[in-house]
Amino acid sequence: MYLSVIIPAYNEEKRLPKTLKDIADFLLKQDFESEIIVVNDGSTDQTAKIAKEFSKVFKNTKVIDYKENRGKGYGVRIGMLQAKGEFRLFTDADNSTPISEIEKFWKEFEKGADIVIGSREIKGAILDPPQPFFRRFVGECFKILRKMILNLWEIEDTQCGFKCFKREVVEKIFPKCKIDRFAFDPEILILAKKAGYKISEVPIYWRNDPNS
């Protein structure tokens, strides 16, 4: 298995069908073996049912379903650790970053990166449209605090939900992660940095969804 795509989902019955179709259409055109893993994080709507129905169409789809809402960090961690791919990407159920953006990542892995993360904050990123002012302001405040506290000065965007890891990194780092909800991304990155893994940040296309 070359690529695993992990999608944590909580009450995403309206947006998940299109996201799954877009990802599957892209993967079917590739010359490598892949899988989609949907982690239903205790949804109270039809998210799990939709994902399971989709797995009948795209056979390499796995649904991890549990009843209690545990948080995005927990869902990503479970999905990553149950994946089989040599490369493991997690992406948001709202499809804010199209799966085709991963094509930008392969060159970074070829150059020696262990982790490649999408960024909305560096030159070349396209925000269509950008987030509202208040959310951008809160994000900037968090970024400053995060850099000061965690010493992640070299990373501009820790929060973008489009990150890919080599299998080795997942197996070593993710079992150590403890944060289940907000701020799980910086935890992953700081553990990876301490372990000596190379992190590359790539500008991406990102579409703001006001309902996300």
XYZ file of C-alpha atoms in Angstrom:
212
model
C 0.000 0.000 0.000
C 1.489 3.329 -1.074
C -0.911 6.017 0.170
C -3.514 6.094 2.936
C -5.924 9.029 3.114
C -7.424 9.517 6.575
C -10.566 11.630 6.947
C -11.730 12.410 10.506
C -15.427 13.251 10.384
C -17.941 14.562 12.878
C -21.509 15.226 11.666
C -20.396 15.564 8.056
C -23.332 13.929 6.264
C -23.798 16.918 3.934
C -20.190 17.413 2.831
C -18.705 13.945 3.103
C -20.257 12.430 -0.076
C -18.623 14.958 -2.405
C -15.324 14.790 -0.527
C -15.219 11.009 -0.802
C -16.098 11.092 -4.487
C -13.436 13.684 -5.270
C -10.758 11.750 -3.396
C -11.741 8.411 -4.925
C -11.810 9.875 -8.451
C -8.285 11.196 -7.945
C -6.917 7.984 -6.438
C -8.379 5.796 -9.184
C -6.307 7.716 -11.735
C -3.028 7.049 -9.929
C -0.649 4.179 -10.627
C -0.200 3.287 -6.967
C -2.264 1.326 -4.474
C -4.236 3.436 -2.022
C -6.916 3.388 0.626
C -9.372 5.784 2.234
C -10.024 5.597 5.958
C -13.014 7.495 7.329
C -12.972 7.920 11.097
C -16.474 8.628 12.331
C -15.854 10.550 15.550
C -19.110 9.824 17.361
C -21.357 11.579 14.835
C -25.046 11.874 15.634
C -26.116 12.168 11.988
C -25.710 9.810 9.002
C -21.949 10.231 8.601
C -21.137 6.600 9.423
C -23.904 5.252 7.179
C -22.751 7.374 4.241
C -19.143 6.255 4.664
C -20.132 2.593 4.878
C -22.301 2.890 1.772
C -19.421 4.511 -0.064
C -17.121 1.627 0.881
C -19.286 -0.614 -1.316
C -18.370 1.552 -4.315
C -14.706 2.281 -3.581
C -13.574 -1.048 -2.201
C -10.404 0.246 -0.552
C -12.431 2.263 1.931
C -12.352 1.467 5.626
C -14.701 3.001 8.186
C -13.660 3.314 11.820
C -16.811 3.982 13.796
C -17.179 4.685 17.501
C -20.078 6.201 19.425
C -18.432 8.771 21.697
C -17.100 12.037 20.283
C -13.396 12.006 21.194
C -12.051 14.904 19.124
C -10.263 15.370 15.810
C -6.847 14.594 17.280
C -8.050 11.235 18.537
C -9.691 10.443 15.207
C -6.573 11.317 13.234
C -4.388 9.265 15.569
C -6.592 6.163 15.342
C -6.832 6.425 11.573
C -3.107 6.927 11.125
C -2.205 3.958 13.291
C -4.644 1.640 11.513
C -3.547 2.739 8.047
C -1.303 0.563 5.889
C 0.242 3.091 3.506
C 3.911 3.932 3.238
C 2.656 7.524 3.147
C -0.291 8.602 5.302
C -2.198 11.807 4.683
C -4.939 13.272 6.809
C -7.317 15.750 5.258
C -10.488 17.512 6.361
C -13.966 16.226 5.577
C -14.970 19.654 4.246
C -12.531 19.183 1.332
C -11.075 22.657 1.883
C -7.842 21.429 0.285
C -8.337 19.238 -2.811
C -6.588 15.887 -2.713
C -4.669 16.793 -5.893
C -2.526 19.155 -3.785
C -0.637 16.113 -2.552
C 1.165 16.088 -5.891
C 3.197 19.014 -4.534
C 4.319 16.830 -1.636
C 6.095 14.066 -3.543
C 9.037 16.270 -4.552
C 9.558 17.202 -0.906
C 9.649 13.556 0.119
C 12.111 12.860 -2.705
C 14.345 15.608 -1.308
C 14.417 13.925 2.095
C 11.397 15.201 4.022
C 9.825 12.847 6.550
C 6.708 14.980 7.007
C 5.141 17.387 4.518
C 2.475 19.815 5.698
C 0.203 22.084 3.729
C 0.437 25.772 4.562
C -1.899 28.730 4.126
C 0.698 31.119 5.549
C 3.676 30.977 3.214
C 4.285 32.543 -0.185
C 2.438 30.766 -2.964
C -0.595 29.715 -0.913
C -3.973 30.486 -2.461
C -6.878 31.232 -0.106
C -10.197 31.188 -1.933
C -11.599 33.026 -0.060
C -9.557 33.688 3.098
C -11.063 33.267 6.547
C -13.001 36.159 8.116
C -10.922 38.775 9.967
C -11.799 37.528 13.466
C -10.687 33.959 12.738
C -7.489 35.223 11.120
C -6.808 37.403 14.182
C -7.337 34.497 16.584
C -5.135 32.325 14.380
C -2.318 34.871 14.410
C -2.475 35.131 18.213
C -2.315 31.353 18.535
C 0.593 31.197 16.077
C 2.640 33.660 18.125
C 1.930 31.809 21.366
C 2.652 28.468 19.771
C 5.999 29.643 18.408
C 7.015 31.119 21.755
C 5.937 28.199 23.907
C 6.865 25.270 21.672
C 9.814 26.787 19.830
C 8.280 25.956 16.464
C 9.487 29.189 14.901
C 10.283 27.628 11.556
C 6.693 26.479 10.898
C 4.178 29.122 9.848
C 0.971 27.053 9.740
C 0.589 24.181 12.167
C -3.215 24.077 11.927
C -3.874 23.341 8.268
C -5.669 20.002 8.028
C -3.584 18.595 5.184
C -0.492 16.748 6.419
C 1.345 13.684 5.152
C 3.730 11.424 7.058
C 6.012 8.549 6.214
C 4.986 5.253 7.788
C 8.039 5.233 10.075
C 7.121 8.634 11.515
C 3.539 7.591 12.223
C 4.595 4.410 13.970
C 7.108 6.216 16.179
C 5.337 9.518 16.902
C 1.598 8.934 16.972
C 1.544 6.388 19.841
C 3.123 9.102 22.020
C 0.459 11.721 21.252
C -1.947 12.589 24.068
C -3.982 15.569 22.819
C -7.366 14.510 21.436
C -8.836 17.866 20.504
C -7.554 21.331 19.614
C -3.771 21.757 19.387
C -3.065 18.136 18.511
C -1.219 19.323 15.379
C 1.545 21.210 17.247
C 1.982 18.205 19.540
C 2.663 15.950 16.553
C 5.112 18.409 15.043
C 7.040 19.115 18.232
C 7.453 15.385 18.904
C 8.641 14.887 15.331
C 11.081 17.773 15.627
C 12.523 16.392 18.864
C 12.922 12.999 17.196
C 14.978 14.581 14.436
C 12.522 14.183 11.570
C 12.650 16.657 8.689
C 9.457 18.709 8.244
C 8.729 20.510 4.980
C 6.010 23.171 4.609
C 4.354 23.579 1.196
C 1.971 26.322 0.020
C -1.445 24.967 -0.933
C -4.792 25.943 -2.373
C -7.327 26.309 0.433
C -11.002 27.196 0.264
C -12.666 28.631 3.353
C -15.963 26.984 4.249
C -17.974 29.228 6.600
C -19.868 26.166 7.873
C -16.719 24.298 8.854
